[in-house]
Short mmCIF file of C-alpha atoms in Angstrom, two decimals:
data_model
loop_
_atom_site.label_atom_id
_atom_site.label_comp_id
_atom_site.label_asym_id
_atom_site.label_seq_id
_atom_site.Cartn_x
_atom_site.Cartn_y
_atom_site.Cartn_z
CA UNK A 1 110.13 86.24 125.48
CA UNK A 2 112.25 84.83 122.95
CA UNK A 3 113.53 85.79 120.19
CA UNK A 4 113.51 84.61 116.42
CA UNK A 5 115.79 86.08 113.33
CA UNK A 6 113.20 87.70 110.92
CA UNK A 7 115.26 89.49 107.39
CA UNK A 8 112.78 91.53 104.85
CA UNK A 9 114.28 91.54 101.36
CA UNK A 10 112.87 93.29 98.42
CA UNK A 11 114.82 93.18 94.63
CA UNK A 12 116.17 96.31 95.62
CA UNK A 13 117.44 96.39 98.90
CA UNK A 14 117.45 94.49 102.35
CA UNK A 15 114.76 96.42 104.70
CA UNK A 16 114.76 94.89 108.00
CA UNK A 17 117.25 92.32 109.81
CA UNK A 18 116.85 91.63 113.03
CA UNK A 19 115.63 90.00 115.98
CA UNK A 20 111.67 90.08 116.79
CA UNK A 21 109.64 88.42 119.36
CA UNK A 22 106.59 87.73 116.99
CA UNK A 23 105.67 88.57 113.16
CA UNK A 24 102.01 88.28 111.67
CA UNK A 25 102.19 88.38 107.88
CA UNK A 26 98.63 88.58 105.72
CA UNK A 27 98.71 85.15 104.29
CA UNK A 28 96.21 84.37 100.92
CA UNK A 29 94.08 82.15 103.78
CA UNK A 30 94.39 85.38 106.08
CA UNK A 31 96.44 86.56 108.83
CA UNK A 32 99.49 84.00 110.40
CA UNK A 33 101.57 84.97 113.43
CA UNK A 34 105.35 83.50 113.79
CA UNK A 35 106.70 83.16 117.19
CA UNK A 36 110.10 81.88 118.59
CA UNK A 37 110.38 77.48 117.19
CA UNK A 38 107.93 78.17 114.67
CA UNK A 39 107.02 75.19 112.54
CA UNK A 40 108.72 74.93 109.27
CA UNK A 41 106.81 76.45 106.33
CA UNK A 42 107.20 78.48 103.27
CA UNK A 43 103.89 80.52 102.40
CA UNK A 44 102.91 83.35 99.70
CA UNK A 45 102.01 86.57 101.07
CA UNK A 46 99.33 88.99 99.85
CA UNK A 47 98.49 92.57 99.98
CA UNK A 48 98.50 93.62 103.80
CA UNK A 49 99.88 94.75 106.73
CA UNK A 50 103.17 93.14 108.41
CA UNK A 51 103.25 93.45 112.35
CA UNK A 52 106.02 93.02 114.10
CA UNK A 53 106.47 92.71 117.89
CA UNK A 54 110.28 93.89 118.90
CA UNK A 55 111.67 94.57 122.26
CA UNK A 56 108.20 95.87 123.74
CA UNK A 57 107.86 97.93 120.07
CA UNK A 58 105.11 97.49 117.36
CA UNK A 59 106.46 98.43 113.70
CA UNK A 60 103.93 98.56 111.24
CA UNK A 61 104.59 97.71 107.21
CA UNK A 62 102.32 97.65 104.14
CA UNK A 63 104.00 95.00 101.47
CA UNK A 64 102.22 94.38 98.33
CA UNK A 65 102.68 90.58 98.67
CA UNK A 66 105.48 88.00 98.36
CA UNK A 67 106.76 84.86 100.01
CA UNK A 68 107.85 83.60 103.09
CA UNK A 69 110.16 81.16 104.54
CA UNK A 70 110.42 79.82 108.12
CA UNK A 71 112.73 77.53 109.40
CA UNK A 72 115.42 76.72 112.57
CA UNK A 73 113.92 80.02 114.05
CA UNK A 74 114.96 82.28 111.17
CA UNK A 75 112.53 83.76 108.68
CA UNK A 76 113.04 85.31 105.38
CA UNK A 77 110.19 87.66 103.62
CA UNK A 78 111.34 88.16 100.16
CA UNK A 79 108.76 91.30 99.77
CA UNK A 80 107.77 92.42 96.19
CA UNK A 81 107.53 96.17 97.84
CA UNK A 82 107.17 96.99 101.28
CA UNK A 83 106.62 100.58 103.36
CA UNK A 84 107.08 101.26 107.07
CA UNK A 85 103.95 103.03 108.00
CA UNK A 86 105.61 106.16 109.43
CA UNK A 87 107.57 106.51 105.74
CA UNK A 88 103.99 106.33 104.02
CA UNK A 89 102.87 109.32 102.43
CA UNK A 90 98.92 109.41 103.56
CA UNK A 91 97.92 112.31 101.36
CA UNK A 92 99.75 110.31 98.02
CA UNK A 93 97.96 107.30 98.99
CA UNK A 94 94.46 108.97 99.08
CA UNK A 95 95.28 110.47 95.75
CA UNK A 96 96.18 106.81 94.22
CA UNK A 97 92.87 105.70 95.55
CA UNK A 98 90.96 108.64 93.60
CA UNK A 99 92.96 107.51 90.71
CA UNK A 100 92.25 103.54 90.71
CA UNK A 101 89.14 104.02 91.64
CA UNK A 102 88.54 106.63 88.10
CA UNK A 103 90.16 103.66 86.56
CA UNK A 104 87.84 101.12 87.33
CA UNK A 105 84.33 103.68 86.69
CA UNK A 106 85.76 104.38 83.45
CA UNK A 107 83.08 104.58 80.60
CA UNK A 108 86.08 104.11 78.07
CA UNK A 109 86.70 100.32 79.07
CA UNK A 110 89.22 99.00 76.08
CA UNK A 111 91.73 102.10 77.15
CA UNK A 112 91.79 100.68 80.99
CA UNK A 113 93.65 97.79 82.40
CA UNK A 114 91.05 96.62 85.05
CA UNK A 115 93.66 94.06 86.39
CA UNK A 116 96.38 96.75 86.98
CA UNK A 117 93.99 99.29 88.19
CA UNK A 118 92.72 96.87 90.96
CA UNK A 119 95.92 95.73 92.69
CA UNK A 120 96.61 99.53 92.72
CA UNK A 121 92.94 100.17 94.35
CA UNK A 122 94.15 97.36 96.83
CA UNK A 123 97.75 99.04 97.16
CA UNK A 124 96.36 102.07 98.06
CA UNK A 125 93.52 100.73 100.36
CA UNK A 126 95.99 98.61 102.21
CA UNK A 127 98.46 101.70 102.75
CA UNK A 128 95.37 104.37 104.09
CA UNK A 129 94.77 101.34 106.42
CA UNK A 130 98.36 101.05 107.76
CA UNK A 131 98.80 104.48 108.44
CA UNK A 132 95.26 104.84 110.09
CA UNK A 133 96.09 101.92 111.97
#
């Protein structure tokens, strides 16, 4: 099959640069697959699982969200955070999930930050679910 140039950048550090037979990113309308002469596009990412399809291997990510750009067969995910599933910590994420989750039952409401406490409910969620993947 061929072959497309896909870079992952977060503000810390270039994660992945190479080149992939597919990609599917989770998109804020749902999943989206890029192959080899993609269509142009530039899309926001959300909370979810990056695939990506490399010389016969599967590498799994969790990212936290971001944007994406795709054009003349090279893409660019500028990722706010993202994790390769084997580097993900299954036991820490479980714990975060016990935490947001305390957040959000919370009979003291002024002292939580409901926003905060559900993007790191979803964080955690989406990292269990990588890994279990």
């Amino acid at each position: 099959m061929k072959k497309f140039n896909l870079e992952i950048i977060t503000p810390s550090k270039s994660v992945f640069n190479d080149s992939v037979v597919s990609a599917t990113f989770p998109g804020t309308l749902g999943e989206f697959q890029v192959l080899f002469n993609h269509a142009d596009l530039m899309s926001v990412i959300e909370i979810g699982r990056l695939r990506i399809e490399k010389d016969g291997e599967t590498l799994l990510y969790a990212t936290s969200g971001g944007t994406v750009e795709v054009k003349n067969n090279k893409v660019l995910f500028l990722a706010e955070t993202i994790e390769e599933s084997s580097l993900i910590d299954l036991e820490r994420a479980k714990r975060a999930l016990e935490r947001a989750q305390d957040r959000l039952r919370s009979e003291n409401r002024s002292e939580v930050d409901f926003s905060r406490a559900e993007a790191a409910l979803q964080r955690a969620l989406n990292r269990i679910k990588v890994v279990e993947n």
